[in-house]
């Protein structure tokens, strides 16, 4: 089992080669979810070695905790925890996919496009990934990438299309696999009103009922590793309270579905797509919004949607493809008050991630002090059991050394991650922020 001893410096070729072999061995016995975690861990270590922007200590720590959590929980539910019932690749013959928008990401060295699709016949959402390597003189925006061609069409057309393919497949994690040799068997046409014809599992008219029916899910660390699992289309009755927080750099609005449920749309500024929030605000203010696609979740007791695209009578708007520099004057809102419990949990997780990044064997005095301070902070907000887990880690490090402290780091990381998830899903809702001036 991987341990946070050598930290990101363990990303040497020999070690990453070992991770690749472990991933292959796990896949061979249909342990698809741990295999996916190992693949992501290897990617993080390779990114660190290459000084790539996609490396994040918090992501590294989360992946280490996930592998330990799945190992612990495997005996209770092998299918759900390990993914043993999933086929590595499932052929899809004569499949019709409805595009739901696209998300642009990347670093100084690359760009990625994740195009989301509804597979209506299966009632699931899928994702097609594309990555471009960049040269030192390239820095394309989402708008510029939207003109690049995939499957013979511009990306902006693919992300707002009905796609009918004779030969395609989906991986266990619900990513779409398409090869160049099969382009001729794929047709791409405008999406039209296809969103409004999706099955109830994908097109939500009563968002609250959908989340209730979803029932109790296992903790994030041991859930099935299914991409786009939370992507849905929300039918919209009205749009209210559109506003921008210049400090947090996000746009938010309140959507009402046909059942009257408030859905809090929240979109963060993406520097790779500077015109995105302006285009989103304009589409939401259109007055004829029919549907919004996005990633559905709960946060602080609210139903929250991270939007991908907006359907109006004029068509589909994909904010990440919008032109412009983000200089439109938007109505602003005052930032929401901070939540002390969330702040304490996030600070503690950041300290644990820093420990994993440096390695428990190589912690500085400052890192140890920060861990001790986070335990104090956790106690101040009433999280005494959580604070004791951090104390166990720091105490064992001091008295017995790094190897003996590993189980305590794992226990603290798993507990804190799950506590933060549950708190964010169930904490009381904060009223809509007050109005402020212009941007």
Short mmCIF file of C-alpha atoms in Angstrom, two decimals:
data_model
loop_
_atom_site.label_atom_id
_atom_site.label_comp_id
_atom_site.label_asym_id
_atom_site.label_seq_id
_atom_site.Cartn_x
_atom_site.Cartn_y
_atom_site.Cartn_z
CA UNK A 1 0.00 0.00 0.00
CA UNK A 2 1.32 3.45 -0.94
CA UNK A 3 2.38 5.68 1.92
CA UNK A 4 2.98 9.43 2.33
CA UNK A 5 6.62 8.88 3.31
CA UNK A 6 8.64 9.87 0.26
CA UNK A 7 6.07 12.36 -0.97
CA UNK A 8 6.00 13.84 -4.46
CA UNK A 9 9.75 13.36 -4.70
CA UNK A 10 8.90 9.69 -5.22
CA UNK A 11 7.97 10.54 -8.79
CA UNK A 12 11.22 9.10 -10.15
CA UNK A 13 10.92 6.96 -13.31
CA UNK A 14 11.41 3.68 -11.40
CA UNK A 15 8.58 4.50 -9.01
CA UNK A 16 6.18 5.77 -11.67
CA UNK A 17 6.95 2.63 -13.67
CA UNK A 18 5.94 0.58 -10.64
CA UNK A 19 2.68 2.51 -10.45
CA UNK A 20 2.02 1.80 -14.13
CA UNK A 21 2.51 -1.93 -13.52
CA UNK A 22 0.25 -1.78 -10.46
CA UNK A 23 -2.45 -0.07 -12.54
CA UNK A 24 -2.20 -2.80 -15.18
CA UNK A 25 -2.36 -5.54 -12.55
CA UNK A 26 -5.45 -4.01 -10.94
CA UNK A 27 -7.17 -3.64 -14.31
CA UNK A 28 -6.36 -7.27 -15.16
CA UNK A 29 -8.42 -8.44 -12.16
CA UNK A 30 -11.22 -5.91 -12.85
CA UNK A 31 -10.37 -3.65 -9.91
CA UNK A 32 -11.15 -0.66 -12.09
CA UNK A 33 -11.70 1.99 -9.40
CA UNK A 34 -8.37 1.46 -7.57
CA UNK A 35 -6.69 1.22 -10.97
CA UNK A 36 -8.09 4.63 -11.85
CA UNK A 37 -6.81 6.08 -8.58
CA UNK A 38 -3.33 4.66 -9.23
CA UNK A 39 -3.39 6.11 -12.76
CA UNK A 40 -4.32 9.54 -11.39
CA UNK A 41 -1.61 9.26 -8.72
CA UNK A 42 0.98 8.42 -11.34
CA UNK A 43 -0.17 11.43 -13.38
CA UNK A 44 0.25 13.68 -10.34
CA UNK A 45 3.78 12.44 -9.67
CA UNK A 46 4.75 12.81 -13.33
CA UNK A 47 3.29 16.31 -13.33
CA UNK A 48 5.33 17.21 -10.25
CA UNK A 49 8.52 15.85 -11.82
CA UNK A 50 7.80 17.93 -14.95
CA UNK A 51 6.81 20.99 -12.89
CA UNK A 52 3.46 20.93 -14.68
CA UNK A 53 0.63 23.09 -13.41
CA UNK A 54 -1.81 20.20 -13.03
CA UNK A 55 0.07 18.93 -9.96
CA UNK A 56 -1.71 19.79 -6.70
CA UNK A 57 -0.66 18.60 -3.21
CA UNK A 58 -4.32 18.37 -2.17
CA UNK A 59 -5.02 16.06 -5.10
CA UNK A 60 -2.01 13.89 -4.24
CA UNK A 61 -3.19 13.57 -0.62
CA UNK A 62 -6.74 12.74 -1.69
CA UNK A 63 -5.56 9.96 -4.00
CA UNK A 64 -3.36 8.41 -1.31
CA UNK A 65 -6.31 8.44 1.10
CA UNK A 66 -8.64 7.00 -1.56
CA UNK A 67 -6.41 3.97 -2.12
CA UNK A 68 -6.26 3.24 1.59
CA UNK A 69 -10.03 3.78 1.96
CA UNK A 70 -10.84 1.39 -0.89
CA UNK A 71 -8.48 -1.20 0.57
CA UNK A 72 -10.25 -0.96 3.93
CA UNK A 73 -13.78 -1.07 2.51
CA UNK A 74 -13.27 -3.72 -0.19
CA UNK A 75 -14.46 -6.64 1.96
CA UNK A 76 -17.81 -4.96 2.58
CA UNK A 77 -18.74 -4.16 -1.02
CA UNK A 78 -16.26 -5.38 -3.62
CA UNK A 79 -18.44 -4.43 -6.58
CA UNK A 80 -19.04 -0.85 -5.50
CA UNK A 81 -15.64 -0.18 -3.96
CA UNK A 82 -13.45 -1.94 -6.55
CA UNK A 83 -15.62 -1.80 -9.70
CA UNK A 84 -15.34 -5.54 -10.32
CA UNK A 85 -18.59 -5.74 -12.31
CA UNK A 86 -17.47 -3.21 -14.92
CA UNK A 87 -16.17 -4.20 -18.33
CA UNK A 88 -12.95 -2.38 -19.28
CA UNK A 89 -14.51 -1.31 -22.59
CA UNK A 90 -18.14 -1.63 -23.73
CA UNK A 91 -18.81 -1.33 -27.49
CA UNK A 92 -21.68 1.00 -28.40
CA UNK A 93 -23.23 0.19 -31.76
CA UNK A 94 -25.33 2.80 -33.54
CA UNK A 95 -25.32 5.08 -30.54
CA UNK A 96 -26.94 8.52 -30.36
CA UNK A 97 -25.34 11.03 -28.02
CA UNK A 98 -26.66 14.49 -27.15
CA UNK A 99 -23.93 17.04 -26.40
CA UNK A 100 -24.32 18.97 -23.14
CA UNK A 101 -21.46 21.46 -23.43
CA UNK A 102 -17.74 21.53 -22.80
CA UNK A 103 -15.26 22.44 -20.07
CA UNK A 104 -11.81 23.86 -20.96
CA UNK A 105 -8.83 23.34 -18.66
CA UNK A 106 -5.07 23.08 -18.85
CA UNK A 107 -1.74 24.51 -17.83
CA UNK A 108 1.02 26.54 -19.44
CA UNK A 109 2.04 23.39 -21.32
CA UNK A 110 -1.29 21.96 -22.42
CA UNK A 111 -5.00 22.46 -22.91
CA UNK A 112 -7.81 20.00 -22.29
CA UNK A 113 -11.38 19.89 -23.53
CA UNK A 114 -13.97 17.71 -21.79
CA UNK A 115 -17.08 17.44 -23.94
CA UNK A 116 -20.10 16.00 -22.15
CA UNK A 117 -22.84 13.91 -23.72
CA UNK A 118 -26.15 12.43 -22.65
CA UNK A 119 -26.58 8.79 -23.66
CA UNK A 120 -30.36 8.84 -23.55
CA UNK A 121 -30.85 5.12 -24.18
CA UNK A 122 -28.76 4.23 -21.11
CA UNK A 123 -29.81 7.21 -19.01
CA UNK A 124 -26.20 8.15 -18.33
CA UNK A 125 -23.82 11.00 -19.05
CA UNK A 126 -20.48 10.40 -20.77
CA UNK A 127 -17.40 12.51 -21.41
CA UNK A 128 -15.01 12.75 -24.37
CA UNK A 129 -11.56 14.08 -23.47
CA UNK A 130 -9.07 15.76 -25.76
CA UNK A 131 -5.64 17.10 -24.78
CA UNK A 132 -3.35 19.34 -26.81
CA UNK A 133 0.34 19.86 -26.07
CA UNK A 134 1.43 23.50 -26.41
CA UNK A 135 4.65 25.07 -27.56
CA UNK A 136 6.22 27.91 -25.60
CA UNK A 137 4.64 30.54 -27.88
CA UNK A 138 1.09 29.14 -27.67
CA UNK A 139 -1.60 30.18 -25.18
CA UNK A 140 -4.99 29.50 -26.80
CA UNK A 141 -8.17 30.57 -25.06
CA UNK A 142 -11.31 28.46 -24.95
CA UNK A 143 -12.72 30.55 -27.79
CA UNK A 144 -9.69 29.79 -29.96
CA UNK A 145 -9.81 26.08 -29.09
CA UNK A 146 -13.47 25.93 -30.08
CA UNK A 147 -12.39 26.21 -33.72
CA UNK A 148 -10.14 23.14 -33.56
CA UNK A 149 -11.55 20.09 -35.24
CA UNK A 150 -12.59 16.82 -33.62
CA UNK A 151 -14.29 14.03 -35.57
CA UNK A 152 -14.18 16.27 -38.62
CA UNK A 153 -16.10 19.17 -37.00
CA UNK A 154 -15.11 22.25 -34.97
CA UNK A 155 -15.17 21.60 -31.24
CA UNK A 156 -17.85 24.28 -30.82
CA UNK A 157 -20.12 22.29 -33.17
CA UNK A 158 -19.40 18.96 -31.49
CA UNK A 159 -20.20 20.35 -28.03
CA UNK A 160 -23.66 21.50 -29.19
CA UNK A 161 -24.60 18.59 -31.42
CA UNK A 162 -26.46 15.34 -31.79
CA UNK A 163 -23.81 12.72 -32.51
CA UNK A 164 -24.76 9.43 -34.13
CA UNK A 165 -21.93 6.91 -34.35
CA UNK A 166 -21.83 3.43 -35.81
CA UNK A 167 -18.68 2.44 -33.95
CA UNK A 168 -17.71 3.82 -30.60
CA UNK A 169 -17.18 2.54 -27.06
CA UNK A 170 -17.19 3.65 -23.47
CA UNK A 171 -14.61 2.83 -20.82
CA UNK A 172 -15.45 1.61 -17.33
CA UNK A 173 -15.26 5.19 -16.02
CA UNK A 174 -17.82 6.34 -18.65
CA UNK A 175 -15.36 8.15 -20.88
CA UNK A 176 -16.09 7.91 -24.59
CA UNK A 177 -13.55 6.21 -26.84
CA UNK A 178 -13.51 7.26 -30.49
CA UNK A 179 -10.76 6.48 -32.99
CA UNK A 180 -9.79 8.32 -36.16
CA UNK A 181 -10.47 5.27 -38.26
CA UNK A 182 -14.13 5.52 -37.32
CA UNK A 183 -14.76 9.15 -38.19
CA UNK A 184 -16.55 8.26 -41.42
CA UNK A 185 -19.17 6.36 -39.43
CA UNK A 186 -20.04 9.40 -37.27
CA UNK A 187 -22.61 12.09 -38.11
CA UNK A 188 -22.83 15.41 -36.27
CA UNK A 189 -25.92 17.63 -36.48
CA UNK A 190 -27.13 20.63 -34.39
CA UNK A 191 -28.62 19.66 -31.04
CA UNK A 192 -31.88 21.53 -31.65
CA UNK A 193 -34.43 20.71 -28.93
CA UNK A 194 -32.89 17.35 -28.00
CA UNK A 195 -32.24 18.48 -24.41
CA UNK A 196 -35.98 18.80 -23.79
CA UNK A 197 -36.53 15.21 -24.98
CA UNK A 198 -34.05 13.54 -22.63
CA UNK A 199 -35.31 10.93 -20.14
CA UNK A 200 -36.21 11.97 -16.60
CA UNK A 201 -32.99 10.55 -15.21
CA UNK A 202 -31.01 13.13 -17.21
CA UNK A 203 -33.49 16.03 -17.60
CA UNK A 204 -34.62 17.12 -14.14
CA UNK A 205 -37.92 18.94 -13.65
CA UNK A 206 -37.95 18.34 -9.88
CA UNK A 207 -34.34 18.59 -8.75
CA UNK A 208 -35.05 18.06 -5.08
CA UNK A 209 -36.96 14.83 -5.77
CA UNK A 210 -34.08 13.56 -7.90
CA UNK A 211 -31.58 14.13 -5.10
CA UNK A 212 -33.88 12.43 -2.58
CA UNK A 213 -34.31 9.41 -4.84
CA UNK A 214 -30.55 9.17 -5.24
CA UNK A 215 -30.52 8.11 -1.59
CA UNK A 216 -27.55 7.83 0.67
CA UNK A 217 -24.35 7.60 -1.32
CA UNK A 218 -21.17 6.10 0.08
CA UNK A 219 -18.37 8.55 0.97
CA UNK A 220 -16.58 10.12 -1.97
CA UNK A 221 -13.38 8.16 -1.33
CA UNK A 222 -15.07 4.80 -2.03
CA UNK A 223 -17.72 5.74 -4.60
CA UNK A 224 -17.60 4.29 -8.11
CA UNK A 225 -15.14 6.31 -10.21
CA UNK A 226 -17.68 7.28 -12.84
CA UNK A 227 -16.95 10.40 -14.86
CA UNK A 228 -19.83 12.81 -15.39
CA UNK A 229 -21.91 10.95 -12.79
CA UNK A 230 -23.35 14.23 -11.52
CA UNK A 231 -23.86 15.91 -14.93
CA UNK A 232 -27.53 16.70 -15.53
CA UNK A 233 -29.79 19.05 -17.47
CA UNK A 234 -32.07 21.23 -15.32
CA UNK A 235 -35.36 22.40 -16.80
CA UNK A 236 -35.70 26.10 -15.92
CA UNK A 237 -38.89 27.96 -15.11
CA UNK A 238 -37.35 31.26 -13.98
CA UNK A 239 -33.94 32.83 -13.37
CA UNK A 240 -33.43 35.26 -10.47
CA UNK A 241 -30.67 37.13 -8.63
CA UNK A 242 -27.86 37.09 -11.19
CA UNK A 243 -24.75 38.60 -9.65
CA UNK A 244 -20.95 38.56 -9.61
CA UNK A 245 -18.62 38.37 -6.61
CA UNK A 246 -15.42 40.21 -7.61
CA UNK A 247 -13.50 38.95 -4.58
CA UNK A 248 -14.31 35.27 -5.14
CA UNK A 249 -14.45 35.76 -8.93
CA UNK A 250 -17.63 33.79 -9.48
CA UNK A 251 -21.06 34.39 -10.98
CA UNK A 252 -24.14 33.07 -9.27
CA UNK A 253 -27.87 33.01 -9.91
CA UNK A 254 -30.95 31.24 -8.62
CA UNK A 255 -32.75 28.98 -11.07
CA UNK A 256 -36.25 27.69 -10.36
CA UNK A 257 -37.17 24.34 -11.82
CA UNK A 258 -40.80 23.59 -12.82
CA UNK A 259 -41.43 22.13 -9.34
CA UNK A 260 -40.36 25.42 -7.76
CA UNK A 261 -37.07 24.19 -6.29
CA UNK A 262 -34.28 26.79 -6.06
CA UNK A 263 -31.11 25.63 -7.81
CA UNK A 264 -28.12 27.84 -7.02
CA UNK A 265 -25.99 28.25 -10.12
CA UNK A 266 -22.37 29.04 -9.33
CA UNK A 267 -19.70 29.50 -12.01
CA UNK A 268 -16.09 30.35 -11.19
CA UNK A 269 -13.98 32.53 -13.45
CA UNK A 270 -11.73 30.51 -15.75
CA UNK A 271 -8.68 32.51 -16.91
CA UNK A 272 -8.42 30.28 -19.98
CA UNK A 273 -11.93 31.44 -20.98
CA UNK A 274 -11.98 35.14 -20.03
CA UNK A 275 -15.30 35.88 -21.74
CA UNK A 276 -17.10 32.95 -20.12
CA UNK A 277 -18.86 34.68 -17.21
CA UNK A 278 -19.98 37.55 -19.44
CA UNK A 279 -21.53 35.12 -21.93
CA UNK A 280 -23.15 33.13 -19.13
CA UNK A 281 -24.65 36.24 -17.53
CA UNK A 282 -26.03 37.37 -20.90
CA UNK A 283 -27.58 33.97 -21.61
CA UNK A 284 -29.19 33.78 -18.15
CA UNK A 285 -30.59 37.30 -18.51
CA UNK A 286 -32.08 36.39 -21.89
CA UNK A 287 -35.53 35.81 -20.40
CA UNK A 288 -36.11 32.65 -22.39
CA UNK A 289 -33.80 30.17 -20.65
CA UNK A 290 -35.20 26.69 -21.18
CA UNK A 291 -32.53 24.45 -19.66
CA UNK A 292 -29.06 24.62 -18.11
CA UNK A 293 -26.63 21.71 -18.13
CA UNK A 294 -23.97 21.26 -15.48
CA UNK A 295 -22.55 19.37 -12.55
CA UNK A 296 -25.17 18.97 -9.82
CA UNK A 297 -24.27 18.80 -6.12
CA UNK A 298 -25.20 20.00 -2.66
CA UNK A 299 -23.23 22.64 -0.79
CA UNK A 300 -24.13 24.21 2.57
CA UNK A 301 -27.56 22.62 2.37
CA UNK A 302 -28.31 24.07 -1.07
CA UNK A 303 -28.76 22.46 -4.47
CA UNK A 304 -25.85 23.79 -6.54
CA UNK A 305 -25.18 23.62 -10.29
CA UNK A 306 -21.78 24.28 -11.85
CA UNK A 307 -22.95 25.17 -15.40
CA UNK A 308 -21.65 23.79 -18.68
CA UNK A 309 -24.11 25.28 -21.18
CA UNK A 310 -27.39 27.18 -21.44
CA UNK A 311 -30.26 26.45 -23.84
CA UNK A 312 -32.33 29.45 -24.97
CA UNK A 313 -34.61 29.94 -28.01
CA UNK A 314 -31.49 31.22 -29.85
CA UNK A 315 -29.63 27.94 -29.28
CA UNK A 316 -26.97 26.59 -26.92
CA UNK A 317 -24.42 28.88 -25.28
CA UNK A 318 -21.21 27.24 -24.08
CA UNK A 319 -19.55 29.84 -21.81
CA UNK A 320 -16.05 28.34 -22.14
CA UNK A 321 -16.16 29.01 -25.90
CA UNK A 322 -17.19 32.66 -25.61
CA UNK A 323 -15.06 35.41 -27.18
CA UNK A 324 -14.10 38.53 -25.27
CA UNK A 325 -11.82 39.62 -22.47
CA UNK A 326 -14.25 39.50 -19.56
CA UNK A 327 -14.65 43.27 -19.42
CA UNK A 328 -18.45 43.50 -19.36
CA UNK A 329 -19.79 45.38 -16.33
CA UNK A 330 -21.76 42.92 -14.19
CA UNK A 331 -24.01 43.57 -11.22
CA UNK A 332 -22.02 42.57 -8.17
CA UNK A 333 -22.94 40.87 -4.92
CA UNK A 334 -21.24 40.99 -1.56
CA UNK A 335 -19.32 37.85 -0.61
CA UNK A 336 -21.00 35.31 1.62
CA UNK A 337 -19.80 35.09 5.21
CA UNK A 338 -17.17 32.45 5.78
CA UNK A 339 -18.12 29.22 7.52
CA UNK A 340 -15.73 28.59 10.45
CA UNK A 341 -16.15 24.80 10.35
CA UNK A 342 -15.39 24.63 6.63
CA UNK A 343 -12.40 26.93 7.13
CA UNK A 344 -11.02 24.75 9.94
CA UNK A 345 -11.46 21.51 7.98
CA UNK A 346 -9.93 22.97 4.81
CA UNK A 347 -6.95 24.34 6.75
CA UNK A 348 -6.33 20.95 8.33
CA UNK A 349 -6.58 19.18 4.97
CA UNK A 350 -4.14 21.69 3.50
CA UNK A 351 -1.67 20.90 6.29
CA UNK A 352 -2.05 17.16 5.71
CA UNK A 353 -1.54 17.69 1.97
CA UNK A 354 1.61 19.66 2.68
CA UNK A 355 2.84 16.77 4.84
CA UNK A 356 2.20 14.29 2.02
CA UNK A 357 3.88 16.60 -0.49
CA UNK A 358 7.10 16.89 1.52
CA UNK A 359 6.88 13.37 2.93
CA UNK A 360 6.50 12.49 6.59
CA UNK A 361 10.21 11.70 6.70
CA UNK A 362 11.12 15.20 5.60
CA UNK A 363 8.73 17.49 7.47
CA UNK A 364 10.16 20.83 8.49
CA UNK A 365 9.61 22.41 11.87
CA UNK A 366 7.19 24.83 10.24
CA UNK A 367 5.10 21.99 8.80
CA UNK A 368 4.90 20.28 12.19
CA UNK A 369 3.87 23.54 13.85
CA UNK A 370 1.17 24.08 11.23
CA UNK A 371 -0.25 20.61 11.90
CA UNK A 372 -0.37 21.33 15.63
CA UNK A 373 -2.03 24.70 15.00
CA UNK A 374 -4.74 23.10 12.87
CA UNK A 375 -5.63 20.76 15.73
CA UNK A 376 -6.10 23.82 17.94
CA UNK A 377 -8.27 25.44 15.28
CA UNK A 378 -10.41 22.30 14.99
CA UNK A 379 -11.01 22.31 18.76
CA UNK A 380 -12.07 25.95 18.67
CA UNK A 381 -14.96 25.09 16.35
CA UNK A 382 -15.96 22.03 18.38
CA UNK A 383 -14.37 19.29 16.26
CA UNK A 384 -12.62 17.57 19.17
CA UNK A 385 -12.53 14.01 17.75
CA UNK A 386 -11.07 15.31 14.50
CA UNK A 387 -8.47 17.33 16.42
CA UNK A 388 -7.42 14.19 18.31
CA UNK A 389 -6.64 12.45 15.01
CA UNK A 390 -4.27 15.28 14.05
CA UNK A 391 -2.76 15.18 17.55
CA UNK A 392 -2.17 11.43 17.16
CA UNK A 393 -0.31 12.13 13.94
CA UNK A 394 1.92 14.86 15.35
CA UNK A 395 2.54 12.97 18.60
CA UNK A 396 3.53 9.76 16.82
CA UNK A 397 5.80 11.68 14.46
CA UNK A 398 7.57 13.18 17.46
CA UNK A 399 7.92 10.01 19.53
CA UNK A 400 8.08 7.12 17.04
CA UNK A 401 8.99 8.58 13.65
CA UNK A 402 7.53 8.74 10.15
CA UNK A 403 6.82 5.05 9.51
CA UNK A 404 4.75 4.67 12.68
CA UNK A 405 2.89 7.89 11.87
CA UNK A 406 1.60 6.75 8.46
CA UNK A 407 -1.60 5.06 9.76
CA UNK A 408 -2.41 8.24 11.69
CA UNK A 409 -1.97 10.41 8.59
CA UNK A 410 -4.27 8.05 6.66
CA UNK A 411 -6.90 8.06 9.42
CA UNK A 412 -6.84 11.86 9.67
CA UNK A 413 -6.99 12.40 5.89
CA UNK A 414 -9.93 10.01 5.43
CA UNK A 415 -11.82 11.42 8.41
CA UNK A 416 -11.28 15.06 7.47
CA UNK A 417 -12.17 14.52 3.79
CA UNK A 418 -15.41 12.74 4.67
CA UNK A 419 -16.28 15.26 7.38
CA UNK A 420 -15.83 18.18 4.99
CA UNK A 421 -17.96 16.49 2.32
CA UNK A 422 -20.78 15.78 4.77
CA UNK A 423 -20.61 19.27 6.27
CA UNK A 424 -20.77 20.96 2.88
CA UNK A 425 -23.73 18.84 1.83
CA UNK A 426 -25.73 19.33 5.02
CA UNK A 427 -24.72 22.68 6.54
CA UNK A 428 -27.56 25.25 6.84
CA UNK A 429 -28.16 27.49 3.85
CA UNK A 430 -26.97 31.08 3.94
CA UNK A 431 -29.37 33.70 2.51
CA UNK A 432 -28.58 35.22 -0.88
CA UNK A 433 -25.89 37.89 -0.53
CA UNK A 434 -26.87 41.53 -0.59
CA UNK A 435 -26.56 43.61 -3.72
CA UNK A 436 -23.53 45.83 -4.25
CA UNK A 437 -22.22 48.09 -6.97
CA UNK A 438 -20.92 47.32 -10.48
CA UNK A 439 -17.75 45.50 -11.45
#
